[in-house]
PDB file of C-alpha atoms in Angstrom:
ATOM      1  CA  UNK A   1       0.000   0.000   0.000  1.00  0.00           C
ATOM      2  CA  UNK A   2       1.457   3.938  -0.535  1.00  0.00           C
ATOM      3  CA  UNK A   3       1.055   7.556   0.419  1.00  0.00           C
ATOM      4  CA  UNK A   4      -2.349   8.390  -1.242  1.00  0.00           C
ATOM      5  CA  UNK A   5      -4.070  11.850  -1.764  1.00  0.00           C
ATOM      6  CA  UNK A   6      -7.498  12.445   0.219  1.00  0.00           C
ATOM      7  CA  UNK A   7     -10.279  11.137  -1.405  1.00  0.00           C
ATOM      8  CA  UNK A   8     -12.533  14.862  -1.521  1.00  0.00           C
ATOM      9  CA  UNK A   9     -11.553  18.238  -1.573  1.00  0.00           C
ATOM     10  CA  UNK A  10      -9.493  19.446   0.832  1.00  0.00           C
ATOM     11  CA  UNK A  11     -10.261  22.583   3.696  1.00  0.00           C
ATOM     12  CA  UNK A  12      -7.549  24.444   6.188  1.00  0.00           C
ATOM     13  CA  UNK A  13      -6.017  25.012  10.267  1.00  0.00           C
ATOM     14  CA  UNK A  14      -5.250  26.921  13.258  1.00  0.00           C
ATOM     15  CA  UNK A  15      -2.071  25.735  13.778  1.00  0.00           C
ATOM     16  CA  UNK A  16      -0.919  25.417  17.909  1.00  0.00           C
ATOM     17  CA  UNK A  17       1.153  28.283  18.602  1.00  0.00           C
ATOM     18  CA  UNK A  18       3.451  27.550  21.589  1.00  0.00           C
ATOM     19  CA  UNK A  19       3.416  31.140  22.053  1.00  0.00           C
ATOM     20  CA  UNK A  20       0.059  30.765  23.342  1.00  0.00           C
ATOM     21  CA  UNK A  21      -1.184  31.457  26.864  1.00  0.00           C
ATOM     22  CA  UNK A  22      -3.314  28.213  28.633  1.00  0.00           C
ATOM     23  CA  UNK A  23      -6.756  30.039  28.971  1.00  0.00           C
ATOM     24  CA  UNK A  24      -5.777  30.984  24.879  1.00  0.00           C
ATOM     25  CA  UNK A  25      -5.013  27.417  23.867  1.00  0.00           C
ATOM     26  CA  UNK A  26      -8.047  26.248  25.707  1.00  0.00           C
ATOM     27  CA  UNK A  27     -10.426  28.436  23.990  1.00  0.00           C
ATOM     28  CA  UNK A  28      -8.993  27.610  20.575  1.00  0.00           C
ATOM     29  CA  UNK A  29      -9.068  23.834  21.275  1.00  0.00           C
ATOM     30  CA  UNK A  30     -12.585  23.743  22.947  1.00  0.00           C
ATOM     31  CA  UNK A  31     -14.851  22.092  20.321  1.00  0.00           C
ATOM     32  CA  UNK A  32     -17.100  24.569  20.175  1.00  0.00           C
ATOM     33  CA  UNK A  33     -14.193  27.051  18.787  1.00  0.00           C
ATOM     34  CA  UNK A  34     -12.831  24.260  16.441  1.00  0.00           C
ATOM     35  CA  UNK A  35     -12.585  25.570  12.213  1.00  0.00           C
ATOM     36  CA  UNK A  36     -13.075  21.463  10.827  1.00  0.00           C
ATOM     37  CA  UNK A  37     -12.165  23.161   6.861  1.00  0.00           C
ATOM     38  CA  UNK A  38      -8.849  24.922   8.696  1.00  0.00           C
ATOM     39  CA  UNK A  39      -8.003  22.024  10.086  1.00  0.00           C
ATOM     40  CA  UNK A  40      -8.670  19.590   7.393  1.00  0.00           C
ATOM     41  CA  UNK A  41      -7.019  21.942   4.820  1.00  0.00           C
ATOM     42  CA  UNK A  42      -3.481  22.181   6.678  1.00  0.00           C
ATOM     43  CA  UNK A  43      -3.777  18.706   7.550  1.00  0.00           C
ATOM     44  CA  UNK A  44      -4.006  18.041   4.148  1.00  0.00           C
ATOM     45  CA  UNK A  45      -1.463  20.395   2.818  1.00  0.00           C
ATOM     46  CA  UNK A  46       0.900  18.702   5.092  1.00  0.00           C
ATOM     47  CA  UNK A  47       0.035  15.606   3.954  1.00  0.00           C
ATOM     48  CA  UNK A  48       0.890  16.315   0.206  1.00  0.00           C
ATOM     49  CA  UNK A  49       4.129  18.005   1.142  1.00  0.00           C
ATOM     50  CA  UNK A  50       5.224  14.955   2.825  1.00  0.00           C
ATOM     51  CA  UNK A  51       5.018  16.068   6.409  1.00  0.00           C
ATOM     52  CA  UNK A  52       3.702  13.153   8.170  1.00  0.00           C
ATOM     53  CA  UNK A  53       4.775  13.528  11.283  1.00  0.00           C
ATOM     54  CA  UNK A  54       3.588  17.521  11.376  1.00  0.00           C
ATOM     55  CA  UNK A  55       0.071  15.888   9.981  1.00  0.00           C
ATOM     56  CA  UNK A  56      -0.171  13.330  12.526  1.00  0.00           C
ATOM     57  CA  UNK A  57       0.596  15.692  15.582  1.00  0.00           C
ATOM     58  CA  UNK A  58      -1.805  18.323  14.138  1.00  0.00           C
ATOM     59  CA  UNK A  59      -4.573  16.128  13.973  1.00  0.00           C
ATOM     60  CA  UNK A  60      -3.673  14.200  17.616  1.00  0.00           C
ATOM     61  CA  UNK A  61      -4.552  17.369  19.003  1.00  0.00           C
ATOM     62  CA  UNK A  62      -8.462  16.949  17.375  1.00  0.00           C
ATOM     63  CA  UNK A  63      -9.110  13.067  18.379  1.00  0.00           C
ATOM     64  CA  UNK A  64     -11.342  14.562  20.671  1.00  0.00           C
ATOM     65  CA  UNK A  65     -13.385  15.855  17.971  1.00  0.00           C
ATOM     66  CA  UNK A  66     -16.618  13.664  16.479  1.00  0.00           C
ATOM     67  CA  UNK A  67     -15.481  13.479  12.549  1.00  0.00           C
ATOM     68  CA  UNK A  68     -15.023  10.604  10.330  1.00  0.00           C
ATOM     69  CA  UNK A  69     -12.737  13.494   8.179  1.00  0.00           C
ATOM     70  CA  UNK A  70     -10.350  14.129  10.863  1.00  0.00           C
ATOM     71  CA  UNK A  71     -10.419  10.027  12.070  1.00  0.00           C
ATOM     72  CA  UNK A  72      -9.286   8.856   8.415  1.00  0.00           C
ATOM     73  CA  UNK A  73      -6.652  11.771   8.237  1.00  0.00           C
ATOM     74  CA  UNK A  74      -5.231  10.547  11.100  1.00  0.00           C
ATOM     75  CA  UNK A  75      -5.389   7.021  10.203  1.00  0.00           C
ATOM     76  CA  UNK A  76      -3.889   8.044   6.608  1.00  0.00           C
ATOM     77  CA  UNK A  77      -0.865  10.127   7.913  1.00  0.00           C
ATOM     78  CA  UNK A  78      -0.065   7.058  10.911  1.00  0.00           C
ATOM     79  CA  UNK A  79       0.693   4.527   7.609  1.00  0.00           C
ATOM     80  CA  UNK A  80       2.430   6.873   6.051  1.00  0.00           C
ATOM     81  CA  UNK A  81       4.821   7.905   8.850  1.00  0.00           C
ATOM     82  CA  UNK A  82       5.422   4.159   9.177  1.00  0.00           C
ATOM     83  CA  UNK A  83       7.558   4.299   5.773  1.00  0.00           C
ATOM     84  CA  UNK A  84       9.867   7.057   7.784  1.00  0.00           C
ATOM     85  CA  UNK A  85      10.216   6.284  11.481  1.00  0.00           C
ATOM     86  CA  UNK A  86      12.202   3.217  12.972  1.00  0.00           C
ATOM     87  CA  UNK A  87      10.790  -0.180  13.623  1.00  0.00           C
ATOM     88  CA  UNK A  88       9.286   0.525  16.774  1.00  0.00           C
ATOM     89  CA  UNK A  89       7.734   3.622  16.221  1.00  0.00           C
ATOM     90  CA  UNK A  90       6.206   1.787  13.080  1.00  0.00           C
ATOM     91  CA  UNK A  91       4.780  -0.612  14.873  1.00  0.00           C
ATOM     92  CA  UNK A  92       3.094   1.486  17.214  1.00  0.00           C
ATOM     93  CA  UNK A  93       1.401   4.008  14.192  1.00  0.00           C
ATOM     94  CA  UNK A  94       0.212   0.576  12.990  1.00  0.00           C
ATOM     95  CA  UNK A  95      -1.040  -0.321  16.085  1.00  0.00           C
ATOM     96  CA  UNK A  96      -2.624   3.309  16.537  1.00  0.00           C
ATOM     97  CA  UNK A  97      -3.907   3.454  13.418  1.00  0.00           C
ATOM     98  CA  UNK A  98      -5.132  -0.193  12.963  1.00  0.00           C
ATOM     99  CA  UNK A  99      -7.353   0.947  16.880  1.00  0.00           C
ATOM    100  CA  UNK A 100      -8.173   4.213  15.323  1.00  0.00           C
ATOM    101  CA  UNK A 101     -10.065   3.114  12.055  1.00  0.00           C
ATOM    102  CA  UNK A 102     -11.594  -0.106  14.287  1.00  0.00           C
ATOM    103  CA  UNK A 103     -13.336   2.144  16.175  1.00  0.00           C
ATOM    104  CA  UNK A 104     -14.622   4.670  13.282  1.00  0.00           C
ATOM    105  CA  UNK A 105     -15.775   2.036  11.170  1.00  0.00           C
ATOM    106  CA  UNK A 106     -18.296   1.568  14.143  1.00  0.00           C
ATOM    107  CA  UNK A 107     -19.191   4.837  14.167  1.00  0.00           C
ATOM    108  CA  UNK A 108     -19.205   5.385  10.358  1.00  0.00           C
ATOM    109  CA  UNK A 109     -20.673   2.287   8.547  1.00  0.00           C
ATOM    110  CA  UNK A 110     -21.311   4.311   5.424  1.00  0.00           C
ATOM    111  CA  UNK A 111     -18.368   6.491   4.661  1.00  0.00           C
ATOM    112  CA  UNK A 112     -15.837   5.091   2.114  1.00  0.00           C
ATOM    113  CA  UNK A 113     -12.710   6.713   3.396  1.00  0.00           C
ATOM    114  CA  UNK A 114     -13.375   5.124   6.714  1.00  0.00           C
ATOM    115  CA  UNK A 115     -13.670   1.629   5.118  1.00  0.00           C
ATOM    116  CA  UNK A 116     -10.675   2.094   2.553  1.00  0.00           C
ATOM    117  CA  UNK A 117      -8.074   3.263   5.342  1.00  0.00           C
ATOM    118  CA  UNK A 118      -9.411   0.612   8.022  1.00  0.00           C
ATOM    119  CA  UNK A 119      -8.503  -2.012   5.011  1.00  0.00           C
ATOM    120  CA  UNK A 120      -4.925  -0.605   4.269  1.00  0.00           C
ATOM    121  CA  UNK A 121      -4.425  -0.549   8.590  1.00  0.00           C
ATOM    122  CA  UNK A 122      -5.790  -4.216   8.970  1.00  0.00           C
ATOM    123  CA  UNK A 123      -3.497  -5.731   6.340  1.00  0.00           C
ATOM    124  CA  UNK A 124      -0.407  -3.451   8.001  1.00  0.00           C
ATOM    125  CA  UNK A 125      -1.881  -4.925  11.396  1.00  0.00           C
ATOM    126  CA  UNK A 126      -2.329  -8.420  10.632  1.00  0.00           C
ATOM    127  CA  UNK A 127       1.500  -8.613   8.863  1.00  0.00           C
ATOM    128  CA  UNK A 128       2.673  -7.692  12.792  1.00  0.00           C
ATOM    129  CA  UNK A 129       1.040 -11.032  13.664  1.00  0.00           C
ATOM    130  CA  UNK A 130       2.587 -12.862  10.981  1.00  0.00           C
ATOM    131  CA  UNK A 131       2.113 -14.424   7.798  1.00  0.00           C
ATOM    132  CA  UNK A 132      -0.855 -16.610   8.189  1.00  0.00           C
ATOM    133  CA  UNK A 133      -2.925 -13.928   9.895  1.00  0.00           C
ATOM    134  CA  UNK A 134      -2.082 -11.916   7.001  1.00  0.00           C
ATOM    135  CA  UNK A 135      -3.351 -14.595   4.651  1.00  0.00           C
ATOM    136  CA  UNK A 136      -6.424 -14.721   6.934  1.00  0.00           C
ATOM    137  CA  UNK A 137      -7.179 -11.447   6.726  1.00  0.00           C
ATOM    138  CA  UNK A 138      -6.371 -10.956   2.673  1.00  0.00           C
ATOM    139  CA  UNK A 139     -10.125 -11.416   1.873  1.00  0.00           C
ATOM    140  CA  UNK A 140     -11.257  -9.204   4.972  1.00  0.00           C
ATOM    141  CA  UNK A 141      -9.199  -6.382   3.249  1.00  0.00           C
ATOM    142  CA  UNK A 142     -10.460  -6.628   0.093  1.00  0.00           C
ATOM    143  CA  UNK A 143     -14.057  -7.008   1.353  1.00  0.00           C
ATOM    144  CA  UNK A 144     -13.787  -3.240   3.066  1.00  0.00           C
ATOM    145  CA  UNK A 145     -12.097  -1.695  -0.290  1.00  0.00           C
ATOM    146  CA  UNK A 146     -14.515  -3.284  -2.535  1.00  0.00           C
ATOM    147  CA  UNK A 147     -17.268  -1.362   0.134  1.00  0.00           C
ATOM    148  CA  UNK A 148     -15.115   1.660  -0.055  1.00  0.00           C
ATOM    149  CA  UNK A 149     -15.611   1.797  -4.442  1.00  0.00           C
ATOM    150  CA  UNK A 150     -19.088   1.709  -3.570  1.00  0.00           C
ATOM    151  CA  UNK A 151     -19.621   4.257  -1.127  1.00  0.00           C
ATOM    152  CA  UNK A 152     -17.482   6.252  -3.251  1.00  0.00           C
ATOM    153  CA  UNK A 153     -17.110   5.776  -6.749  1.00  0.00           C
ATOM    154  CA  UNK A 154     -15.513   8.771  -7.461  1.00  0.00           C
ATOM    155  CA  UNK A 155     -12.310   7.518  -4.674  1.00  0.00           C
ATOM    156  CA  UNK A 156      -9.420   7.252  -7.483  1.00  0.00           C
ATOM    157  CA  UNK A 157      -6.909   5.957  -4.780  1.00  0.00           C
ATOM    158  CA  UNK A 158      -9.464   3.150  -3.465  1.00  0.00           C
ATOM    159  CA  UNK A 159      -9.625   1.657  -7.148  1.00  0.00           C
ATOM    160  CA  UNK A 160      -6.022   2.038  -7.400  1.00  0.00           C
ATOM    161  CA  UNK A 161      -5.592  -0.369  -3.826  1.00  0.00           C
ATOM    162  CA  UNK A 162      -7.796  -2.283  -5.118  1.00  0.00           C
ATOM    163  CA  UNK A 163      -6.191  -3.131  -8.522  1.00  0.00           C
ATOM    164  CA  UNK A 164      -3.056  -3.470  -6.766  1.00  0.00           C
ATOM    165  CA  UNK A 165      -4.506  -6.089  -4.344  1.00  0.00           C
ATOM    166  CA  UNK A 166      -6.000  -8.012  -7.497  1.00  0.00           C
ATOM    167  CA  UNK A 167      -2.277  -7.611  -9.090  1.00  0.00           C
ATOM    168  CA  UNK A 168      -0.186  -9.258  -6.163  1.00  0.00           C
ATOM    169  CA  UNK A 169      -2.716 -11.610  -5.345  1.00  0.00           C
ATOM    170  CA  UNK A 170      -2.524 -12.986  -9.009  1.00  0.00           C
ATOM    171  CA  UNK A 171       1.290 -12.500  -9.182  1.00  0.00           C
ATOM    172  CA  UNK A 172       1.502 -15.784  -6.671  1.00  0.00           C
ATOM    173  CA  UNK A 173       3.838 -17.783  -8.225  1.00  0.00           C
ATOM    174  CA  UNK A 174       2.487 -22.469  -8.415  1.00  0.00           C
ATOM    175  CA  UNK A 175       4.418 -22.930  -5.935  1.00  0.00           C
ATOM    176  CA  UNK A 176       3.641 -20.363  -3.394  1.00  0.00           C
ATOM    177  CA  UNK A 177      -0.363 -20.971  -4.020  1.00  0.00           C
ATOM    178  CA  UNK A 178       0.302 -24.462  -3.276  1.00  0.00           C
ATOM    179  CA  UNK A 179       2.553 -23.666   0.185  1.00  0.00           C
ATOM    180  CA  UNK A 180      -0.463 -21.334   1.052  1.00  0.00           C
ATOM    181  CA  UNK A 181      -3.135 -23.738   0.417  1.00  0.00           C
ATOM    182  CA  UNK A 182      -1.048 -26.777   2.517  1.00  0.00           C
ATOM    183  CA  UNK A 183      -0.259 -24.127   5.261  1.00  0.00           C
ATOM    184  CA  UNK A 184      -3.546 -21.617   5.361  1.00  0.00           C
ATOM    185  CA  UNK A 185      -6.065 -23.673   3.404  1.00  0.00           C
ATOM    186  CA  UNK A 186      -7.552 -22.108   0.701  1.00  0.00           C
ATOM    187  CA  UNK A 187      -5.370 -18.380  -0.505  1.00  0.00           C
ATOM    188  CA  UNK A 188      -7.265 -15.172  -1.857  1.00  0.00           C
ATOM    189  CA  UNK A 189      -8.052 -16.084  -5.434  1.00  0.00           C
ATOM    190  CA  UNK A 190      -7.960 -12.969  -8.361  1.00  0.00           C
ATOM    191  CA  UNK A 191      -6.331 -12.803 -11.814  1.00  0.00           C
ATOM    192  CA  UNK A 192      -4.730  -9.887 -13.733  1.00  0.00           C
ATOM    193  CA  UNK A 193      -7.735  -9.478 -15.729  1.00  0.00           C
ATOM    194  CA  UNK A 194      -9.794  -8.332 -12.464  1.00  0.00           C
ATOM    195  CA  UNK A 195      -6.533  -5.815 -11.366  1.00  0.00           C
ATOM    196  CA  UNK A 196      -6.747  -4.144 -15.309  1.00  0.00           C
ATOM    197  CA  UNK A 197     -10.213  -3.380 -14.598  1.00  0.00           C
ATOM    198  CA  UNK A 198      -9.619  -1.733 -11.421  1.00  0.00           C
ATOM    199  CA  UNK A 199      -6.578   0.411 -12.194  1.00  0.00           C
ATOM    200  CA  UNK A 200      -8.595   1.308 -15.563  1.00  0.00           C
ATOM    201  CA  UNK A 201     -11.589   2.456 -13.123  1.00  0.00           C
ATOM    202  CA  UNK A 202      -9.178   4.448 -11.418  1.00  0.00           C
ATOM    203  CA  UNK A 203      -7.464   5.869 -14.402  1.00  0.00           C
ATOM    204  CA  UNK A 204     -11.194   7.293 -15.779  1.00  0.00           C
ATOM    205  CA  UNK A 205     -12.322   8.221 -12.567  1.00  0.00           C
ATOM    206  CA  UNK A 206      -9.025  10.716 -12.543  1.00  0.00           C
ATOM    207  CA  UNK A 207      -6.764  10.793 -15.289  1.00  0.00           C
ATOM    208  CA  UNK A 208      -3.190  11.210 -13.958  1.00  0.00           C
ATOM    209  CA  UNK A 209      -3.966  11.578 -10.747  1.00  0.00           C
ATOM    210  CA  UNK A 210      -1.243   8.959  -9.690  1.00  0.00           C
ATOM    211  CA  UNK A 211       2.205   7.662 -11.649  1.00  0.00           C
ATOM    212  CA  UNK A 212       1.832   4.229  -9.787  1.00  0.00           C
ATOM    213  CA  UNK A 213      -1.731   3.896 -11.471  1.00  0.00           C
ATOM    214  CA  UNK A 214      -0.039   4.194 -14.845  1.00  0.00           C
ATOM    215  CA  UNK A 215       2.905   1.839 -13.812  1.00  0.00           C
ATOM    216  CA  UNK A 216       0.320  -0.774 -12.828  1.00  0.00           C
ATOM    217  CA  UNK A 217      -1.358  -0.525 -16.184  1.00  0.00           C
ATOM    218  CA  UNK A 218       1.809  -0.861 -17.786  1.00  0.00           C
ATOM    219  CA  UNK A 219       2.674  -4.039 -15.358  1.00  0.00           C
ATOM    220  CA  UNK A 220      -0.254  -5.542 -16.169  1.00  0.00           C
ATOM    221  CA  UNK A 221      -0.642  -5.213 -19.486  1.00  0.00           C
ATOM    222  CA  UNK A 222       2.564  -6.702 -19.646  1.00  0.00           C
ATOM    223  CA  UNK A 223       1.725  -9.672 -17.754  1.00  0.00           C
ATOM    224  CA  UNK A 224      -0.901 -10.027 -20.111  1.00  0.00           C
ATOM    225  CA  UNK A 225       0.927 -10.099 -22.805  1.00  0.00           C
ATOM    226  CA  UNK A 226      -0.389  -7.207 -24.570  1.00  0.00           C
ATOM    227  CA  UNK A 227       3.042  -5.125 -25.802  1.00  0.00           C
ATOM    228  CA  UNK A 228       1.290  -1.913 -27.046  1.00  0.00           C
ATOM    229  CA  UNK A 229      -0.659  -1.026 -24.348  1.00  0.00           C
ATOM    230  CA  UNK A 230       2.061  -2.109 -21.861  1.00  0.00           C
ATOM    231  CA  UNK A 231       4.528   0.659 -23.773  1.00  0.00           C
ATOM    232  CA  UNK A 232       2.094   3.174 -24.009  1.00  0.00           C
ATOM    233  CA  UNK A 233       1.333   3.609 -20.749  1.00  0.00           C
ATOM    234  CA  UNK A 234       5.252   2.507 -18.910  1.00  0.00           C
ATOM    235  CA  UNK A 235       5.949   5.584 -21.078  1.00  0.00           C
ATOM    236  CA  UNK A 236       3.477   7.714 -19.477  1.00  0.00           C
ATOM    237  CA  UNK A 237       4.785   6.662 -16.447  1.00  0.00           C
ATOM    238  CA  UNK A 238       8.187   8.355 -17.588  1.00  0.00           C
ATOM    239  CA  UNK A 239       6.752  11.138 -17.892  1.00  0.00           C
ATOM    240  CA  UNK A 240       4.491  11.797 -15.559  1.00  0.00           C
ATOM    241  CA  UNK A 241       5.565  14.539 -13.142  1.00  0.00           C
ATOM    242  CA  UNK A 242       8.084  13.747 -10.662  1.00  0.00           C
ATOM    243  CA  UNK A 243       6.790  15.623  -7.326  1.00  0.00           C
ATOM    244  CA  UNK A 244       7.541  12.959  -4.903  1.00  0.00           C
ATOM    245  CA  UNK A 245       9.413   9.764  -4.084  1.00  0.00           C
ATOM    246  CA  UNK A 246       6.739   7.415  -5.526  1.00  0.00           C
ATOM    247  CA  UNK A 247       6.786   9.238  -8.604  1.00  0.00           C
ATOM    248  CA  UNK A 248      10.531   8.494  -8.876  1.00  0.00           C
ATOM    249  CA  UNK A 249      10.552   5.110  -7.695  1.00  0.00           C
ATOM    250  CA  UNK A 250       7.576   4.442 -10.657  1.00  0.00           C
ATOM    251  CA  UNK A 251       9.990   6.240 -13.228  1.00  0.00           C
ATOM    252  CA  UNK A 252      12.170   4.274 -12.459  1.00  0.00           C
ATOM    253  CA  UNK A 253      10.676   0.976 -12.709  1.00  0.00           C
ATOM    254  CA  UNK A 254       8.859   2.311 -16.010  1.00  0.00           C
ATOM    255  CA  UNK A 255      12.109   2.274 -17.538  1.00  0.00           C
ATOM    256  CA  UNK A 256      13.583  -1.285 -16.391  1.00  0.00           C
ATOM    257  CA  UNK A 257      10.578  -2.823 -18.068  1.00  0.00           C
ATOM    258  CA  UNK A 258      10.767  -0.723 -20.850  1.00  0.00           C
ATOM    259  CA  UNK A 259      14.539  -1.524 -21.652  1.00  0.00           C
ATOM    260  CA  UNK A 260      13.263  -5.851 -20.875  1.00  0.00           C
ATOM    261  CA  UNK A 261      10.314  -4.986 -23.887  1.00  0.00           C
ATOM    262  CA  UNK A 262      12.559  -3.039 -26.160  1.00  0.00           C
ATOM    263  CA  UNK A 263      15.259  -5.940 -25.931  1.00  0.00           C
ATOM    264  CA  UNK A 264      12.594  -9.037 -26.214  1.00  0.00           C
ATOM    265  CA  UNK A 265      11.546  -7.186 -29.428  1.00  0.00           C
ATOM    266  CA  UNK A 266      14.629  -7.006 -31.289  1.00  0.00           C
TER     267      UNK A 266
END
C-alpha cells in the first residue's frame, strides 16, 4: 500500500502556537471554537508536502473531535509515517492506526474513506502477527475496499488499492499458491484481468492523478501479454511529473521494463 491523496476536496487550520497562553489554547481547542475546513485543509497540505509527522501531531490534538474526516486523516498520515520512522515507532502508528479506524468504522458504517483506510491498517496490522494472519485477513481487506468503491465511486486511490490487491494476489507464483493452500487452506483467489479493470476504473475516474496507477497498467498489461498497451502507458509513467518519491521510484521501474520490452523485441 502507498502515500495516497485524500479522497474529496481538501479545507484548512489553526495551527498550535506555543506562544500561546493556557486560557488561549483552551479556547482555541474547545470544540465549540474548532474551524473542521482549517483544520482539514493544513492537515491536508501537510500531507501532500510529505510532512507526516507535522500531519499526525496536528490532527492528535483533534481526536477529541466527532469526525469521520479528521479520524481517516489521522489514520492516513499514521501509515504513512510508518515508511519514515524506525521499527518501533512503526509498529506502534500501525497499532494506533489499525485501533483508530476499528473504532470509526463503528461509528461510520457508510463512509468510504473510513472503510478504505481501516482495510490498508488491517493488512499493516495483521503482517505484525505474521504471515498466516495476514493470509487470513487478505479477503477481509479486500471485502472493506470493494465497500469503499461503492460508497465512493468517485475515490481514485481506493480503485487504485484495489487493482493493486488483485495484481499481487494474481502475481503468486504455483508454488507459493500451493505452500499457502497446505499451510492456510484455501489463498485469496484474483487474476490480472480483475486488477486491469480496477486500475482502468481508477485511471477514468481521474486521469493522472497517480504515476503508480499508470505503472500498474503498464505491469499488467505486460503480464498479459499485450506489448502496445504495456509501452504506451510505462511511457506515461516516464513522464508523468516527478513531485515525490513514488513518482521516482515508478519512473524508475517504467524504464527497467521498458529496456526488458525493447530488448525481447529485437
Amino acid at each position: 500500500m502507498l502515500a495516497l491523496a485524500s479522497t474529496g476536496p481538501t479545507e484548512f487550520v489553526c495551527r498550535k502556537d506555543a506562544s500561546m497562553q493556557t486560557d488561549e489554547k483552551d479556547e482555541v481547542f474547545s470544540t465549540h471554537n474548532i474551524n473542521i475546513p482549517k483544520v482539514l485543509e493544513d492537515a491536508d497540505l501537510y500531507f501532500i508536502e510529505g510532512k507526516f509527522n507535522e500531519c499526525v501531531e496536528l490532527l492528535q490534538n483533534f481526536k477529541m473531535v466527532e469526525d469521520p474526516e479528521i479520524s481517516w486523516r489521522l489514520a492516513r498520515g499514521l501509515y504513512n509515517l510508518t515508511k519514515v520512522v524506525n521499527k518501533e515507532r512503526k509498529k506502534t502508528c500501525i497499532i494506533d492506526g489499525y485501533q483508530l479506524m476499528k473504532k470509526a468504522l463503528d461509528k461510520w458504517p457508510n463512509n468510504g474513506a473510513v472503510h478504505k483506510w481501516y482495510a490498508v491498517l488491517l493488512d499493516s496490522y495483521a503482517g505484525l502477527q505474521g504471515v498466516k494472519e495476514r493470509v487470513r485477513q487478505c479477503k477481509t481487506v479486500k471485502e472493506h475496499m470493494l465497500k469503499a468503491t461503492e460508497l465512493n465511486p468517485s475515490d481514485a486511490t481506493a480503485w487504485y488499492m484495489l487493482g493493486e490487491w488483485c495484481y499481487h494476489v494474481a502475481d503468486i507464483s504455483w508454488h507459493e499458491r500451493k505452500l499457502a493452500i497446505v499451510l492456510f487452506g484455501e489463498p485469496p483467489v484474483s487474476t490480472f484481468e480483475e486488477a486491469l479493470r480496477y486500475f482502468q476504473k481508477a485511471e477514468e475516474t481521474e486521469p493522472l492523478f497517480y504515476s503508480n496507477n499508470l505503472l500498474m497498467l503498464g505491469k499488467t498489461y505486460y503480464k498479459l501479454g499485450k506489448t502496445e498497451p504495456a509501452l504506451f502507458y510505462l511511457q506515461k509513467t516516464q513522464l508523468h511529473p516527478k513531485n515525490c518519491d513514488d513518482d521516482k521510484i515508478a519512473s524508475n521501474e517504467a524504464t527497467k521494463l521498458l529496456c526488458k520490452l525493447r530488448k525481447k523485441s529485437e
